[in-house]
mmCIF file of C-alpha atoms in Angstrom:
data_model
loop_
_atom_site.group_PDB
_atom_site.id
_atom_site.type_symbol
_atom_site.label_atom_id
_atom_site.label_comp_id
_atom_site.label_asym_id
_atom_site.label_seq_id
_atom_site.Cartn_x
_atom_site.Cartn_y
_atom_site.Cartn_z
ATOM 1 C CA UNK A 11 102.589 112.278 90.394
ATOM 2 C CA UNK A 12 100.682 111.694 93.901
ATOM 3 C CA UNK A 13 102.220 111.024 96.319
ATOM 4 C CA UNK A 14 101.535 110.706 100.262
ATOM 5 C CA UNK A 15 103.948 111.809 103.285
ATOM 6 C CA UNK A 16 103.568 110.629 107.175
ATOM 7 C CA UNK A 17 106.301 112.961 108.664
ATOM 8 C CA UNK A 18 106.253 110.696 112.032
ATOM 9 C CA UNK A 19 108.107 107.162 110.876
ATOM 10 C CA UNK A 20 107.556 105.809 115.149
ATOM 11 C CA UNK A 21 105.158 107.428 117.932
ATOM 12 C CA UNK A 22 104.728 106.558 121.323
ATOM 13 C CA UNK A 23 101.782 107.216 123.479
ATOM 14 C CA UNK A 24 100.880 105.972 127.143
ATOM 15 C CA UNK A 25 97.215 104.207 127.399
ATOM 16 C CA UNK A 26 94.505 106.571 127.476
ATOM 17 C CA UNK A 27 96.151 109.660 125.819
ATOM 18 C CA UNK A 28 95.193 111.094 123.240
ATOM 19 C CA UNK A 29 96.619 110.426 119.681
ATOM 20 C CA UNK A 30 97.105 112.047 116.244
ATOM 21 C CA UNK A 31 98.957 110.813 113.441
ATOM 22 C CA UNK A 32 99.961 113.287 110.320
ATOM 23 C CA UNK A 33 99.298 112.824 106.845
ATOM 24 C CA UNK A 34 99.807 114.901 103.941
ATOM 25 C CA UNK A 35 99.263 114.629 99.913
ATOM 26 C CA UNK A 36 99.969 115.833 97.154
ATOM 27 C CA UNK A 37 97.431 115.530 94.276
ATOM 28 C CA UNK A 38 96.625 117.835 91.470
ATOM 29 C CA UNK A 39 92.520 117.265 92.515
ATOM 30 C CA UNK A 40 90.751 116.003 95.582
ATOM 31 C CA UNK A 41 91.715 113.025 95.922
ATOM 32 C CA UNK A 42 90.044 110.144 97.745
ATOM 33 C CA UNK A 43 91.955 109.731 101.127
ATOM 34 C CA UNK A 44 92.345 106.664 103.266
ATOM 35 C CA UNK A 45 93.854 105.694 106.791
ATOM 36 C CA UNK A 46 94.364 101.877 106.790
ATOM 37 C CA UNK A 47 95.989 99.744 110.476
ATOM 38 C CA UNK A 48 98.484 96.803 109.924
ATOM 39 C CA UNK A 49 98.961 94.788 112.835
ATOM 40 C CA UNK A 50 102.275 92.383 113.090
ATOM 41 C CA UNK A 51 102.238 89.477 110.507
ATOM 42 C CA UNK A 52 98.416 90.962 109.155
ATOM 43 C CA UNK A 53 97.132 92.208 106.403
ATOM 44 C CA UNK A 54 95.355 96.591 106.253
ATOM 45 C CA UNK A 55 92.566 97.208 107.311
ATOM 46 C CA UNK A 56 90.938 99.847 106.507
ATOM 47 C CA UNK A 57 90.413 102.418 109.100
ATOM 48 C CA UNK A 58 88.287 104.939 107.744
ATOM 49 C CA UNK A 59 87.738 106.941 104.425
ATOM 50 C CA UNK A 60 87.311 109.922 102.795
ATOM 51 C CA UNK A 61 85.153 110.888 99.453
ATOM 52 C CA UNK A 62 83.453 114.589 99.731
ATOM 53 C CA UNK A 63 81.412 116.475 101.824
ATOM 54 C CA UNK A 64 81.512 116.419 105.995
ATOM 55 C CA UNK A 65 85.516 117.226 106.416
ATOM 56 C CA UNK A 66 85.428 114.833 109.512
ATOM 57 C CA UNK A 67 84.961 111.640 109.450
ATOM 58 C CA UNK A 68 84.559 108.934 111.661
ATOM 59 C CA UNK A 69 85.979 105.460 111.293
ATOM 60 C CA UNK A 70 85.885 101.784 112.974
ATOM 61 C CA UNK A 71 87.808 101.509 116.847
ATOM 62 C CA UNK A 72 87.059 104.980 117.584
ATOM 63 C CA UNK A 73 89.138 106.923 115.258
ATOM 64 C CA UNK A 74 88.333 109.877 112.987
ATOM 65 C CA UNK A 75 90.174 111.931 110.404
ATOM 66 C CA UNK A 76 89.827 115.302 109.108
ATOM 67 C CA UNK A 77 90.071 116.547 105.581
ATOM 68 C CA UNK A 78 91.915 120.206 105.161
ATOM 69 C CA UNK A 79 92.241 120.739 101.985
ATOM 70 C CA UNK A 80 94.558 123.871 102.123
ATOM 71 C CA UNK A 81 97.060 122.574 104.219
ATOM 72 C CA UNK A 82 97.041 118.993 102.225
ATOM 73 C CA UNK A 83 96.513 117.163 105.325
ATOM 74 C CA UNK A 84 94.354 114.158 106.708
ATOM 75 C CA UNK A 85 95.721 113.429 109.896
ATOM 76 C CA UNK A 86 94.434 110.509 111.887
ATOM 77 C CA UNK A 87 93.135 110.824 115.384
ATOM 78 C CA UNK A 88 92.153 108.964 118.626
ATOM 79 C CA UNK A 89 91.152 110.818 121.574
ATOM 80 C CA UNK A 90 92.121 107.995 124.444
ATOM 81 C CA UNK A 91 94.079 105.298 123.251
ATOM 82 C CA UNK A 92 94.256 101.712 123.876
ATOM 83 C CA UNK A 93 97.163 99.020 123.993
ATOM 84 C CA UNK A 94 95.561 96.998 121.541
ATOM 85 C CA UNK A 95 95.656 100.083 119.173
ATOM 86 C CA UNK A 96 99.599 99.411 118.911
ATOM 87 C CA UNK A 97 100.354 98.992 115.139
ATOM 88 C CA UNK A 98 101.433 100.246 112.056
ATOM 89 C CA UNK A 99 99.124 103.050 110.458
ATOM 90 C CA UNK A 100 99.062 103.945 106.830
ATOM 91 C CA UNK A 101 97.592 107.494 104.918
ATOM 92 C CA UNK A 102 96.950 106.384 100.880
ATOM 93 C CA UNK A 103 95.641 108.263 98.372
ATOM 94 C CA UNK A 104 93.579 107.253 95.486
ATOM 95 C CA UNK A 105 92.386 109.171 91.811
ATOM 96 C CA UNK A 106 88.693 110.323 92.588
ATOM 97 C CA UNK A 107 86.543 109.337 90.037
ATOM 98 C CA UNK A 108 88.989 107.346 88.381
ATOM 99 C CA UNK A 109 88.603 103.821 86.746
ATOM 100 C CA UNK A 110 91.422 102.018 88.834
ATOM 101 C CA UNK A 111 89.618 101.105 91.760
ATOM 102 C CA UNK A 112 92.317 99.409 93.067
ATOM 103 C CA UNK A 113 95.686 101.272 92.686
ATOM 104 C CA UNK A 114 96.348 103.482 96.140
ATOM 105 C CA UNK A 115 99.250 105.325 96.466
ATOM 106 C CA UNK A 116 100.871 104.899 100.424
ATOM 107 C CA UNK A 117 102.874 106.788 102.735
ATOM 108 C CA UNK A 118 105.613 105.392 104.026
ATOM 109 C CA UNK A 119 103.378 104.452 107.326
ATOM 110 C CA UNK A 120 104.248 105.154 111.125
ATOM 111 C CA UNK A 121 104.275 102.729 113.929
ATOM 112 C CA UNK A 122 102.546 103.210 117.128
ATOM 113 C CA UNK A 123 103.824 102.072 119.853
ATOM 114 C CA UNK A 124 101.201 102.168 122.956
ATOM 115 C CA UNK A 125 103.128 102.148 126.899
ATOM 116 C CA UNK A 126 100.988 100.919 129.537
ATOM 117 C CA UNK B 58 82.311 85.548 104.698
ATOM 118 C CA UNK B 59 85.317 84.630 103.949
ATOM 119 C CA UNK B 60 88.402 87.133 103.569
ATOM 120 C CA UNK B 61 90.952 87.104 100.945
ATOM 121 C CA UNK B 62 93.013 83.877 100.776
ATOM 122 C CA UNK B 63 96.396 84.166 100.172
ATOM 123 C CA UNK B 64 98.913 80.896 99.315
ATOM 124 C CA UNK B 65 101.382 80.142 100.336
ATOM 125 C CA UNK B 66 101.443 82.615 103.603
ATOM 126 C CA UNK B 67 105.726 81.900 103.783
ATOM 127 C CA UNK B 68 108.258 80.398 100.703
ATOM 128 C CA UNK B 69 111.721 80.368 100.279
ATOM 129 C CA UNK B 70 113.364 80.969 97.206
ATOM 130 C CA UNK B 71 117.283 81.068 95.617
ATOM 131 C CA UNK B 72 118.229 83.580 92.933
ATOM 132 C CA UNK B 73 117.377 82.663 89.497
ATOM 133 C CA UNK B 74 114.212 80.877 90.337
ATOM 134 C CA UNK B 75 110.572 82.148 89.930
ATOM 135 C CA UNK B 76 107.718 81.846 92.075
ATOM 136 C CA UNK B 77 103.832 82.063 91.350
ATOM 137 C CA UNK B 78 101.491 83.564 94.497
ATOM 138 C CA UNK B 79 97.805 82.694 94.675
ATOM 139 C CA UNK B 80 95.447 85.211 95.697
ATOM 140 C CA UNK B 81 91.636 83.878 96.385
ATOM 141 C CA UNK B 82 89.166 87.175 96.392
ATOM 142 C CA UNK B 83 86.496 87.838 98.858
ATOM 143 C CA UNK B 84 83.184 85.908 97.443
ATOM 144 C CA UNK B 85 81.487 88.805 94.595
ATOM 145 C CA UNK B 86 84.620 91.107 94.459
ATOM 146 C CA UNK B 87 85.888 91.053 90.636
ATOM 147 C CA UNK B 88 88.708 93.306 91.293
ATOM 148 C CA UNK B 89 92.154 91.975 92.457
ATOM 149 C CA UNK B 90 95.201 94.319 92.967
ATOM 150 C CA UNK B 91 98.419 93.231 94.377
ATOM 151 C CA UNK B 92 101.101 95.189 96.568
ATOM 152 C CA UNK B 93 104.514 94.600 97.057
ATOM 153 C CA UNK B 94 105.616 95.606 100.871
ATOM 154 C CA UNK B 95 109.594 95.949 101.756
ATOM 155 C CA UNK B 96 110.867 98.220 104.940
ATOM 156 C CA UNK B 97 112.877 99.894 102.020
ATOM 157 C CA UNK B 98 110.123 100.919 99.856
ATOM 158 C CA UNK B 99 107.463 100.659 101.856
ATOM 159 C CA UNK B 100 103.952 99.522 99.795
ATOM 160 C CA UNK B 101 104.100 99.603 96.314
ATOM 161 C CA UNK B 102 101.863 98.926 93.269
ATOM 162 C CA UNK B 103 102.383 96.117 91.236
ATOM 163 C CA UNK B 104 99.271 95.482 89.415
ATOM 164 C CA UNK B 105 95.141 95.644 89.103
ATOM 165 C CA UNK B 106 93.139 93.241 87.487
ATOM 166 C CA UNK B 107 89.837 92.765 86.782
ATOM 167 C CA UNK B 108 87.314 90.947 84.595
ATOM 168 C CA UNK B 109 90.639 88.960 83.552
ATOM 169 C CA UNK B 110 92.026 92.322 82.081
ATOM 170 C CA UNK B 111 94.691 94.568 83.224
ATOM 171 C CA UNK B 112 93.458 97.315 84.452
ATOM 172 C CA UNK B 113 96.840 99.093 85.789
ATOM 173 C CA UNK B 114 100.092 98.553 86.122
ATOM 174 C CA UNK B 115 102.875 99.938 88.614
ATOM 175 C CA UNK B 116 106.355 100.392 87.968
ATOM 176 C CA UNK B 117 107.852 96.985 87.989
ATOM 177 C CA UNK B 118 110.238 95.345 85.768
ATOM 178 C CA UNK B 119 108.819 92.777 82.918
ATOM 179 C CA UNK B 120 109.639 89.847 85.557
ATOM 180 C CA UNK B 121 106.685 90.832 87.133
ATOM 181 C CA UNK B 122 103.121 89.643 85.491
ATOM 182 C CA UNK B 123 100.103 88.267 86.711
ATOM 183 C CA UNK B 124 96.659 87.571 85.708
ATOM 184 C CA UNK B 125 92.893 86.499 86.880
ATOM 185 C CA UNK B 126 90.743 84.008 86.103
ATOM 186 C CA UNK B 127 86.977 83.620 85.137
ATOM 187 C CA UNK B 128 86.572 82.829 89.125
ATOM 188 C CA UNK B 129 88.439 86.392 89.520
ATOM 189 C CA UNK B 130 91.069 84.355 91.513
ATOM 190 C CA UNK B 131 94.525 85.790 90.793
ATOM 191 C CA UNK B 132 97.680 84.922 90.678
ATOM 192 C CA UNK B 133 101.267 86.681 90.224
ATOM 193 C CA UNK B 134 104.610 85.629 89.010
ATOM 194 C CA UNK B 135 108.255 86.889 89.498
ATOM 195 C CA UNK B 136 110.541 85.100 87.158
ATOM 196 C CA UNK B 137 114.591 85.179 87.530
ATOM 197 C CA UNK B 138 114.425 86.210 91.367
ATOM 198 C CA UNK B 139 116.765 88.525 92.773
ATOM 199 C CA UNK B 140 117.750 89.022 96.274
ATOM 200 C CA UNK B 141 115.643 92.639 96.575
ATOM 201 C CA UNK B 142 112.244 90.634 95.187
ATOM 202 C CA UNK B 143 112.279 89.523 99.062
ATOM 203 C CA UNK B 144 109.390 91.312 100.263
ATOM 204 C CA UNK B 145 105.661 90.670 102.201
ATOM 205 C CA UNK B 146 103.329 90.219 98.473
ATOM 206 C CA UNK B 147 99.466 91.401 99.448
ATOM 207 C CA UNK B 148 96.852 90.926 97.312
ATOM 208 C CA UNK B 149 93.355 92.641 97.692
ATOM 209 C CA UNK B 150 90.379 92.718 96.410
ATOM 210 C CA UNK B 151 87.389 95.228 95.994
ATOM 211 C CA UNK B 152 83.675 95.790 94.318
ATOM 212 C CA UNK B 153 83.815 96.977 91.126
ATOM 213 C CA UNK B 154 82.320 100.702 91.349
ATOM 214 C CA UNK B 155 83.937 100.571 95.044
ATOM 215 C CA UNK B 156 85.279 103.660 96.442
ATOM 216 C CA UNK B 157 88.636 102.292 96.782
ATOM 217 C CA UNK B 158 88.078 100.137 99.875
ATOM 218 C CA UNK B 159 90.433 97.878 99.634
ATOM 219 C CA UNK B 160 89.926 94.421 101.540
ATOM 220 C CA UNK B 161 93.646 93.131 101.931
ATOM 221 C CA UNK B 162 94.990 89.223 102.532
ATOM 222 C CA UNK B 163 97.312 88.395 104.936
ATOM 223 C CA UNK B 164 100.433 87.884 102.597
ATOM 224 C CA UNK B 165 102.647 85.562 101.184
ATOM 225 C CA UNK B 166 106.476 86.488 102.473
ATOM 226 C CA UNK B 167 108.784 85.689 100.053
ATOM 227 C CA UNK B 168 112.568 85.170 100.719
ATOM 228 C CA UNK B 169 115.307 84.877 98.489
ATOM 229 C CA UNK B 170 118.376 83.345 98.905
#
């Protein structure tokens, strides 16, 4: 079965440093790959995603991911972050080329906390 | 363009009872899913639908079902409530064909007493 793992359950940052949050997968194929934000009391939103090809990609706020496939990992990053950016992140993984287009498999998500 | 509705945002609920959670899609998007969230468990599958038909199904006792209408609205129902069904319900919805871009309501929290 997949299944998704964010090491880091709570990070803190000051404003304006830099940020990278850790995901890793496991998934008998490539799998599509997904970072998604939930702010207090909101629904996800989706961040940025991942299909094939470029390794890096870049998503909405500033953020990018990269794609390793032999370590298993898309980890999330920011290079200066801002207060606003305090949340909770999520890394979910769905069945490429698969027929459920809506069944994504979460980590257990990490909360950002952002000091001023 | 309006987001995915979700109704009622907050309910309250006592052991024994069942509830039924609306989900309105995003205008064109025939695919619904819905999520259970708990700090326990984090987010969980519950269930896909689309076109009306069950696409998927997560690993949820029988007191969990839903279903979707011609309109592709959805809804959800928990019969005989226990206290660990409390839980933040999210329903989203996506383009058929769609890469897995899921476009997420705001909840309904559900508490039971």
């Amino acid at each position: 079965a997949q299944s998704v793992t964010q090491p880091d359950i709570h990070i803190t940052v000051s404003e304006g440093a830099s940020l990278e949050l850790r995901c890793n997968y496991s998934y008998g194929a490539t799998p599509y790959l997904f970072w998604y934000v939930q702010s207090p009391g909101q629904g996800l939103q989706l961040l940025l995603k991942y299909f094939s090809g470029d390794t890096l990609v870049q998503g909405i706020k500033g953020f990018e991911a990269e794609f390793k496939r032999s370590q298993s990992s898309f980890n999330l990053r920011k290079p200066s972050v801002h207060w606003s950016d305090a949340a909770e992140y999520f890394c979910a993984v769905a069945q490429a080329g698969g027929t459920s287009y809506g069944k994504l498999t979460f980590g257990q998500g990490t909360i950002l906390t952002v000091h001023p | 363009k309006a987001g995915v509705t979700q109704t009622p945002r907050y309910l309250i609920k006592t052991r024994g009872q069942q509830v039924t959670l609306s989900c309105s899609p995003i205008s064109g998007h025939r695919s619904v899913s819905w999520y259970q969230q708990t700090p326990g468990q984090g987010l969980q599958f519950l269930f896909e639908y689309f076109s009306e038909t069950q696409r998927n199904k997560g690993n949820f006792p029988g007191r969990f079902s839903g279903r979707q209408f011609s309109n592709s609205r959805s809804e959800m129902n928990v019969s005989t409530l226990e206290l660990g069904d409390s839980a933040l319900y999210l329903c989203a919805s996506s383009l058929k064909g769609g890469s897995g871009e899921l476009f997420f309501g705001e909840g309904s929290r559900l508490t039971v007493l």
